[in-house]
mmCIF file of C-alpha atoms and ligand atoms in Angstrom:
data_model
loop_
_atom_site.group_PDB
_atom_site.id
_atom_site.type_symbol
_atom_site.label_atom_id
_atom_site.label_comp_id
_atom_site.label_asym_id
_atom_site.label_seq_id
_atom_site.Cartn_x
_atom_site.Cartn_y
_atom_site.Cartn_z
ATOM 1 C CA UNK A 1 8.933 7.721 -10.419
ATOM 2 C CA UNK A 2 6.402 8.809 -7.808
ATOM 3 C CA UNK A 3 8.065 12.241 -5.473
ATOM 4 C CA UNK A 4 7.137 9.478 -2.444
ATOM 5 C CA UNK A 5 10.292 8.047 -1.376
ATOM 6 C CA UNK A 6 10.935 4.251 -0.457
ATOM 7 C CA UNK A 7 14.433 4.699 0.199
ATOM 8 C CA UNK A 8 16.696 5.291 3.344
ATOM 9 C CA UNK A 9 14.753 7.062 6.178
ATOM 10 C CA UNK A 10 11.536 6.300 4.513
ATOM 11 C CA UNK A 11 12.065 3.046 4.082
ATOM 12 C CA UNK A 12 11.993 2.673 7.829
ATOM 13 C CA UNK A 13 9.157 4.704 8.518
ATOM 14 C CA UNK A 14 7.511 2.718 5.916
ATOM 15 C CA UNK A 15 8.403 -0.433 7.447
ATOM 16 C CA UNK A 16 7.268 0.446 10.855
ATOM 17 C CA UNK A 17 3.870 1.682 9.217
ATOM 18 C CA UNK A 18 3.807 -1.769 7.523
ATOM 19 C CA UNK A 19 4.141 -3.278 11.265
ATOM 20 C CA UNK A 20 1.686 -1.691 13.679
ATOM 21 C CA UNK A 21 -1.656 -3.875 14.703
ATOM 22 C CA UNK A 22 -3.839 -1.961 12.154
ATOM 23 C CA UNK A 23 -1.666 -3.539 9.239
ATOM 24 C CA UNK A 24 -1.580 -6.665 10.373
ATOM 25 C CA UNK A 25 -5.493 -6.703 11.183
ATOM 26 C CA UNK A 26 -5.960 -5.643 7.304
ATOM 27 C CA UNK A 27 -2.988 -8.299 6.218
ATOM 28 C CA UNK A 28 -5.769 -10.970 7.629
ATOM 29 C CA UNK A 29 -8.866 -9.016 5.657
ATOM 30 C CA UNK A 30 -7.167 -9.073 2.475
ATOM 31 C CA UNK A 31 -5.893 -12.760 2.974
ATOM 32 C CA UNK A 32 -9.045 -13.843 3.529
ATOM 33 C CA UNK A 33 -10.123 -12.369 0.257
ATOM 34 C CA UNK A 34 -7.546 -13.497 -1.972
ATOM 35 C CA UNK A 35 -7.493 -16.886 -0.609
ATOM 36 C CA UNK A 36 -4.174 -18.716 -1.294
ATOM 37 C CA UNK A 37 -4.059 -22.197 -1.340
ATOM 38 C CA UNK A 38 -1.798 -25.023 -0.786
ATOM 39 C CA UNK A 39 0.863 -25.601 -3.982
ATOM 40 C CA UNK A 40 -0.384 -21.991 -5.451
ATOM 41 C CA UNK A 41 2.012 -19.501 -7.625
ATOM 42 C CA UNK A 42 1.564 -15.762 -6.041
ATOM 43 C CA UNK A 43 3.323 -12.700 -7.186
ATOM 44 C CA UNK A 44 3.618 -9.419 -5.117
ATOM 45 C CA UNK A 45 4.363 -6.176 -6.766
ATOM 46 C CA UNK A 46 5.883 -4.019 -4.928
ATOM 47 C CA UNK A 47 6.432 -5.666 -1.927
ATOM 48 C CA UNK A 48 7.650 -3.604 0.511
ATOM 49 C CA UNK A 49 9.662 -5.216 3.582
ATOM 50 C CA UNK A 50 7.840 -8.270 2.696
ATOM 51 C CA UNK A 51 4.879 -8.799 5.350
ATOM 52 C CA UNK A 52 2.554 -9.790 2.977
ATOM 53 C CA UNK A 53 4.532 -12.215 0.818
ATOM 54 C CA UNK A 54 5.579 -13.485 4.053
ATOM 55 C CA UNK A 55 1.774 -14.336 5.321
ATOM 56 C CA UNK A 56 1.119 -15.423 1.525
ATOM 57 C CA UNK A 57 4.013 -17.962 1.272
ATOM 58 C CA UNK A 58 2.933 -19.402 4.690
ATOM 59 C CA UNK A 59 -0.578 -20.147 2.721
ATOM 60 C CA UNK A 60 0.960 -21.518 -0.345
ATOM 61 C CA UNK A 61 3.977 -23.659 1.518
ATOM 62 C CA UNK A 62 7.133 -25.392 0.178
ATOM 63 C CA UNK A 63 5.057 -26.793 -3.086
ATOM 64 C CA UNK A 64 3.813 -23.501 -4.276
ATOM 65 C CA UNK A 65 6.151 -20.406 -5.076
ATOM 66 C CA UNK A 66 5.754 -16.679 -3.526
ATOM 67 C CA UNK A 67 7.595 -14.047 -5.916
ATOM 68 C CA UNK A 68 7.874 -10.764 -5.096
ATOM 69 C CA UNK A 69 9.351 -7.400 -6.617
ATOM 70 C CA UNK A 70 10.482 -4.006 -5.558
ATOM 71 C CA UNK A 71 12.102 -1.193 -7.310
ATOM 72 C CA UNK A 72 13.869 -0.265 -3.839
ATOM 73 C CA UNK A 73 16.999 -2.991 -3.059
ATOM 74 C CA UNK A 74 16.409 -1.439 0.643
ATOM 75 C CA UNK A 75 13.174 -2.544 0.844
ATOM 76 C CA UNK A 76 13.841 -6.138 -0.554
ATOM 77 C CA UNK A 77 16.670 -6.457 1.414
ATOM 78 C CA UNK A 78 14.162 -6.230 4.374
ATOM 79 C CA UNK A 79 11.835 -8.471 2.265
ATOM 80 C CA UNK A 80 14.826 -11.300 2.019
ATOM 81 C CA UNK A 81 15.188 -11.209 5.899
ATOM 82 C CA UNK A 82 11.843 -11.746 6.563
ATOM 83 C CA UNK A 83 11.352 -14.551 4.076
ATOM 84 C CA UNK A 84 14.677 -16.079 5.053
ATOM 85 C CA UNK A 85 13.240 -19.354 6.101
ATOM 86 C CA UNK A 86 11.401 -20.362 3.283
ATOM 87 C CA UNK A 87 13.168 -21.036 -0.041
ATOM 88 C CA UNK A 88 10.128 -21.190 -2.024
ATOM 89 C CA UNK A 89 10.007 -17.093 -1.500
ATOM 90 C CA UNK A 90 12.095 -15.109 -4.230
ATOM 91 C CA UNK A 91 12.522 -11.491 -3.627
ATOM 92 C CA UNK A 92 14.128 -9.738 -6.555
ATOM 93 C CA UNK A 93 14.608 -5.774 -7.443
ATOM 94 C CA UNK A 94 12.843 -5.224 -10.459
ATOM 95 C CA UNK A 95 10.210 -2.768 -12.140
ATOM 96 C CA UNK A 96 6.462 -3.047 -12.127
ATOM 97 C CA UNK A 97 6.282 -2.259 -15.921
ATOM 98 C CA UNK A 98 8.765 -4.637 -16.784
ATOM 99 C CA UNK A 99 8.113 -7.722 -14.774
ATOM 100 C CA UNK A 100 10.572 -10.131 -15.064
ATOM 101 C CA UNK A 101 8.775 -13.487 -15.486
ATOM 102 C CA UNK A 102 7.612 -15.780 -18.070
ATOM 103 C CA UNK A 103 4.047 -15.258 -19.468
ATOM 104 C CA UNK A 104 0.985 -17.301 -18.025
ATOM 105 C CA UNK A 105 3.263 -17.797 -14.770
ATOM 106 C CA UNK A 106 0.892 -17.036 -12.006
ATOM 107 C CA UNK A 107 -2.207 -17.971 -10.029
ATOM 108 C CA UNK A 108 -2.017 -14.929 -8.383
ATOM 109 C CA UNK A 109 -0.473 -11.361 -8.759
ATOM 110 C CA UNK A 110 -1.231 -8.503 -6.083
ATOM 111 C CA UNK A 111 -0.236 -5.194 -5.361
ATOM 112 C CA UNK A 112 -0.873 -3.406 -1.828
ATOM 113 C CA UNK A 113 -0.458 0.447 -2.036
ATOM 114 C CA UNK A 114 1.693 0.487 -5.099
ATOM 115 C CA UNK A 115 0.174 0.834 -8.136
ATOM 116 C CA UNK A 116 -1.427 4.391 -7.028
ATOM 117 C CA UNK A 117 2.996 5.337 -6.999
ATOM 118 C CA UNK A 118 3.792 3.323 -10.593
ATOM 119 C CA UNK A 119 4.129 6.362 -13.401
ATOM 120 C CA UNK A 120 3.873 3.706 -16.475
ATOM 121 C CA UNK A 121 0.579 2.185 -14.518
ATOM 122 C CA UNK A 122 -1.070 0.910 -18.165
ATOM 123 C CA UNK A 123 2.269 -0.473 -18.718
ATOM 124 C CA UNK A 124 2.211 -1.975 -15.375
ATOM 125 C CA UNK A 125 -1.535 -3.562 -15.832
ATOM 126 C CA UNK A 126 -0.657 -4.646 -19.134
ATOM 127 C CA UNK A 127 2.463 -6.751 -17.390
ATOM 128 C CA UNK A 128 0.030 -7.911 -14.606
ATOM 129 C CA UNK A 129 -2.203 -9.468 -17.156
ATOM 130 C CA UNK A 130 0.772 -11.147 -19.402
ATOM 131 C CA UNK A 131 1.972 -13.056 -16.260
ATOM 132 C CA UNK A 132 -1.345 -14.199 -15.392
ATOM 133 C CA UNK A 133 -2.446 -17.866 -16.221
ATOM 134 C CA UNK A 134 -5.902 -17.608 -18.021
ATOM 135 C CA UNK A 135 -8.265 -17.822 -15.097
ATOM 136 C CA UNK A 136 -5.672 -16.386 -13.081
ATOM 137 C CA UNK A 137 -6.800 -13.442 -10.384
ATOM 138 C CA UNK A 138 -5.459 -10.268 -9.714
ATOM 139 C CA UNK A 139 -6.004 -7.859 -6.344
ATOM 140 C CA UNK A 140 -5.269 -4.194 -6.295
ATOM 141 C CA UNK A 141 -5.483 -2.522 -2.991
ATOM 142 C CA UNK A 142 -5.406 1.607 -3.466
ATOM 143 C CA UNK A 143 -6.494 4.408 -1.536
ATOM 144 C CA UNK A 144 -7.661 7.639 -2.391
ATOM 145 C CA UNK A 145 -6.620 10.413 0.408
ATOM 146 C CA UNK A 146 -9.668 12.187 -0.473
ATOM 147 C CA UNK A 147 -11.762 9.854 1.554
ATOM 148 C CA UNK A 148 -9.592 10.561 5.069
ATOM 149 C CA UNK A 149 -11.510 12.467 7.486
ATOM 150 C CA UNK A 150 -8.875 13.798 10.183
ATOM 151 C CA UNK A 151 -10.350 15.710 13.214
ATOM 152 C CA UNK A 152 -8.428 18.905 13.770
ATOM 153 C CA UNK A 153 -9.084 22.372 15.784
ATOM 154 C CA UNK A 154 -7.399 23.823 12.927
ATOM 155 C CA UNK A 155 -9.382 23.131 9.801
ATOM 156 C CA UNK A 156 -7.433 25.129 7.439
ATOM 157 C CA UNK A 157 -3.786 24.017 8.328
ATOM 158 C CA UNK A 158 -5.710 20.526 8.026
ATOM 159 C CA UNK A 159 -6.667 21.302 4.433
ATOM 160 C CA UNK A 160 -3.698 22.489 3.560
ATOM 161 C CA UNK A 161 -1.462 19.517 4.725
ATOM 162 C CA UNK A 162 -3.760 17.050 3.058
ATOM 163 C CA UNK A 163 -3.462 19.080 -0.093
ATOM 164 C CA UNK A 164 0.180 19.002 -0.180
ATOM 165 C CA UNK A 165 -0.163 15.007 0.871
ATOM 166 C CA UNK A 166 -2.424 14.200 -2.175
ATOM 167 C CA UNK A 167 0.206 14.850 -4.439
ATOM 168 C CA UNK A 168 2.474 11.789 -2.902
ATOM 169 C CA UNK A 169 0.403 9.600 -5.713
ATOM 170 C CA UNK A 170 0.510 9.722 -9.608
ATOM 171 C CA UNK A 171 -2.940 8.638 -9.422
ATOM 172 C CA UNK A 172 -4.940 9.476 -6.279
ATOM 173 C CA UNK A 173 -8.521 8.088 -7.594
ATOM 174 C CA UNK A 174 -6.916 5.033 -8.527
ATOM 175 C CA UNK A 175 -9.872 3.057 -6.879
ATOM 176 C CA UNK A 176 -12.543 4.724 -9.096
ATOM 177 C CA UNK A 177 -10.433 4.184 -12.478
ATOM 178 C CA UNK A 178 -9.202 0.698 -12.074
ATOM 179 C CA UNK A 179 -12.708 -0.728 -13.130
ATOM 180 C CA UNK A 180 -11.964 1.084 -17.075
ATOM 181 C CA UNK A 181 -8.021 0.581 -16.477
ATOM 182 C CA UNK A 182 -8.176 -3.069 -15.652
ATOM 183 C CA UNK A 183 -10.892 -3.753 -18.573
ATOM 184 C CA UNK A 184 -8.623 -1.749 -21.359
ATOM 185 C CA UNK A 185 -5.996 -4.413 -20.848
ATOM 186 C CA UNK A 186 -7.811 -7.211 -20.757
ATOM 187 C CA UNK A 187 -8.915 -8.212 -17.393
ATOM 188 C CA UNK A 188 -12.205 -8.736 -16.449
ATOM 189 C CA UNK A 189 -13.256 -6.446 -12.747
ATOM 190 C CA UNK A 190 -15.122 -9.389 -10.711
ATOM 191 C CA UNK A 191 -15.473 -6.788 -7.397
ATOM 192 C CA UNK A 192 -14.423 -4.241 -5.210
ATOM 193 C CA UNK A 193 -14.233 -3.889 -1.618
ATOM 194 C CA UNK A 194 -13.886 -1.195 0.957
ATOM 195 C CA UNK A 195 -11.670 -1.059 3.628
ATOM 196 C CA UNK A 196 -11.012 1.737 7.093
ATOM 197 C CA UNK A 197 -8.974 2.024 9.142
ATOM 198 C CA UNK A 198 -10.638 4.113 11.969
ATOM 199 C CA UNK A 199 -8.189 5.508 14.625
ATOM 200 C CA UNK A 200 -10.211 7.068 18.143
ATOM 201 C CA UNK A 201 -6.595 7.173 20.063
ATOM 202 C CA UNK A 202 -3.315 8.231 18.433
ATOM 203 C CA UNK A 203 -0.651 6.040 19.299
ATOM 204 C CA UNK A 204 2.066 3.343 17.687
ATOM 205 C CA UNK A 205 -0.049 0.711 17.094
ATOM 206 C CA UNK A 206 -2.374 2.727 14.885
ATOM 207 C CA UNK A 207 -2.040 3.299 11.271
ATOM 208 C CA UNK A 208 -2.458 6.990 11.591
ATOM 209 C CA UNK A 209 0.520 7.294 13.992
ATOM 210 C CA UNK A 210 2.823 6.516 11.480
ATOM 211 C CA UNK A 211 1.147 7.575 8.403
ATOM 212 C CA UNK A 212 1.419 11.308 10.071
ATOM 213 C CA UNK A 213 5.126 10.718 10.402
ATOM 214 C CA UNK A 214 5.246 9.936 6.735
ATOM 215 C CA UNK A 215 3.074 13.218 5.756
ATOM 216 C CA UNK A 216 4.660 15.670 7.730
ATOM 217 C CA UNK A 217 8.305 14.648 6.356
ATOM 218 C CA UNK A 218 6.949 14.617 2.979
ATOM 219 C CA UNK A 219 4.903 17.995 3.304
ATOM 220 C CA UNK A 220 7.365 20.168 4.583
ATOM 221 C CA UNK A 221 8.518 22.228 1.595
ATOM 222 C CA UNK A 222 5.664 21.818 -0.576
ATOM 223 C CA UNK A 223 3.023 24.280 -0.928
ATOM 224 C CA UNK A 224 4.733 27.069 1.079
ATOM 225 C CA UNK A 225 4.692 24.344 4.227
ATOM 226 C CA UNK A 226 7.432 25.184 6.131
ATOM 227 C CA UNK A 227 8.718 23.042 9.306
ATOM 228 C CA UNK A 228 7.099 24.885 12.150
ATOM 229 C CA UNK A 229 3.684 24.277 10.547
ATOM 230 C CA UNK A 230 4.463 20.832 9.966
ATOM 231 C CA UNK A 231 5.378 20.345 13.411
ATOM 232 C CA UNK A 232 2.664 22.253 14.704
ATOM 233 C CA UNK A 233 0.260 19.832 12.778
ATOM 234 C CA UNK A 234 1.556 16.482 13.929
ATOM 235 C CA UNK A 235 1.817 18.010 17.553
ATOM 236 C CA UNK A 236 -1.749 18.960 17.600
ATOM 237 C CA UNK A 237 -2.386 14.841 17.570
ATOM 238 C CA UNK A 238 -0.957 14.262 21.088
ATOM 239 C CA UNK A 239 -2.877 17.435 22.414
ATOM 240 C CA UNK A 240 -5.980 15.995 20.982
ATOM 241 C CA UNK A 241 -5.403 12.136 22.203
ATOM 242 C CA UNK A 242 -4.861 13.963 25.829
ATOM 243 C CA UNK A 243 -8.428 15.564 25.286
ATOM 244 C CA UNK A 244 -9.712 12.364 24.077
ATOM 245 C CA UNK A 245 -10.762 13.940 20.798
ATOM 246 C CA UNK A 246 -8.654 12.110 18.552
ATOM 247 C CA UNK A 247 -10.465 10.964 15.368
ATOM 248 C CA UNK A 248 -8.797 9.360 12.091
ATOM 249 C CA UNK A 249 -10.992 7.403 9.254
ATOM 250 C CA UNK A 250 -9.345 6.589 5.357
ATOM 251 C CA UNK A 251 -10.951 4.212 3.199
ATOM 252 C CA UNK A 252 -8.881 1.989 0.796
ATOM 253 C CA UNK A 253 -10.523 -0.362 -1.849
ATOM 254 C CA UNK A 254 -9.428 -4.233 -2.744
ATOM 255 C CA UNK A 255 -10.247 -4.558 -6.666
ATOM 256 C CA UNK A 256 -10.176 -7.977 -7.661
ATOM 257 C CA UNK A 257 -9.885 -8.980 -11.745
ATOM 258 C CA UNK A 258 -9.619 -11.962 -13.538
ATOM 259 C CA UNK A 259 -8.089 -12.978 -16.773
ATOM 260 C CA UNK A 260 -10.556 -15.109 -18.956
ATOM 261 C CA UNK A 261 -9.903 -18.053 -20.393
ATOM 262 C CA UNK A 262 -9.432 -18.017 -23.631
HETATM 263 C C1 SAM B 301 3.486 2.395 0.215
HETATM 264 S S1 SAM B 301 4.809 0.549 -0.403
HETATM 265 C C2 SAM B 301 3.748 -0.782 0.333
HETATM 266 C C3 SAM B 301 5.050 -1.897 0.733
HETATM 267 C C4 SAM B 301 4.092 -2.940 0.706
HETATM 268 N N1 SAM B 301 2.850 -3.544 -0.304
HETATM 269 C C5 SAM B 301 2.805 -2.967 1.932
HETATM 270 O O1 SAM B 301 2.054 -2.474 2.081
HETATM 271 O O2 SAM B 301 3.583 -3.172 2.727
HETATM 272 C C6 SAM B 301 4.697 0.748 -1.686
HETATM 273 C C7 SAM B 301 6.276 0.222 -2.043
HETATM 274 O O3 SAM B 301 5.592 -0.089 -4.072
HETATM 275 C C8 SAM B 301 6.738 0.240 -4.273
HETATM 276 N N2 SAM B 301 6.953 0.785 -5.836
HETATM 277 C C9 SAM B 301 6.871 1.773 -6.093
HETATM 278 N N3 SAM B 301 6.432 1.869 -7.571
HETATM 279 C C10 SAM B 301 7.157 0.810 -7.759
HETATM 280 C C11 SAM B 301 7.227 0.206 -9.026
HETATM 281 N N4 SAM B 301 7.098 0.966 -10.181
HETATM 282 N N5 SAM B 301 7.839 -0.725 -9.417
HETATM 283 C C12 SAM B 301 8.121 -1.387 -8.308
HETATM 284 N N6 SAM B 301 7.906 -1.251 -7.078
HETATM 285 C C13 SAM B 301 7.576 -0.103 -7.038
HETATM 286 C C14 SAM B 301 7.743 0.912 -3.469
HETATM 287 O O4 SAM B 301 9.660 0.660 -3.619
HETATM 288 C C15 SAM B 301 7.483 0.590 -2.096
HETATM 289 O O5 SAM B 301 8.245 -0.409 -1.166
#
């Protein structure tokens, strides 16, 4: 299991991250690439609070099927609440490396910011291939946090915090590794699309405002970072905002692959 927790307080912050304006725009971009069609069957792995599942379910409609799994019961409870009006949505607690579905079931399987946290990554990718129908596609959005450019007057402190944060995911360099890993399980990579968040101000609608809170809570006690240092790191962003000097940029990669018809 990844050392980043997705339950209790962290589940609450994760939901706030998912609901900010940047993430709403990101969901639109991902849906534009995935192109869910009426009547299709989709599976989301690691659905969190179900914000993507909700949008995809509206596209596939009642003649389609939207399945969403997550190993956190907290997250599944929220996903169920979000999608309660659509009976073609099925949310269940489940583990990515043991998907509770038949072979060749889905037109599309996708995972957004989840595969980098899965310890049994190769097993999870084999499961994606197994439950996809021949000709079906998978989409994996993942982030290598070493792409982060986060302005600070305290460069060394910023580096210490980001180094501690890098340990939150079990496969930091997933965007670079996925091509080979997908081929190894019998999926054919098609294209990779970079997607960036760029925040020039620090407010509740921006991704980095919430990411900073997740990071502050994660890094405290790691790499000899105490609560004072973590708090001072977080507080600097308000100051930079007042000086109109706030800057954050992070690039994620959406990887698409297909299960070839034999
Ligand atoms: C960063 S959150 C992303 C949630 C959602 N995909 C989104 O973008 O809003 C990662 C999610 O993956 C789930 N997760 C992590 N490892 C998992 C695993 N091995 N099996 C199932 N779910 C997992 C976590 O519980 C969490 O809800």
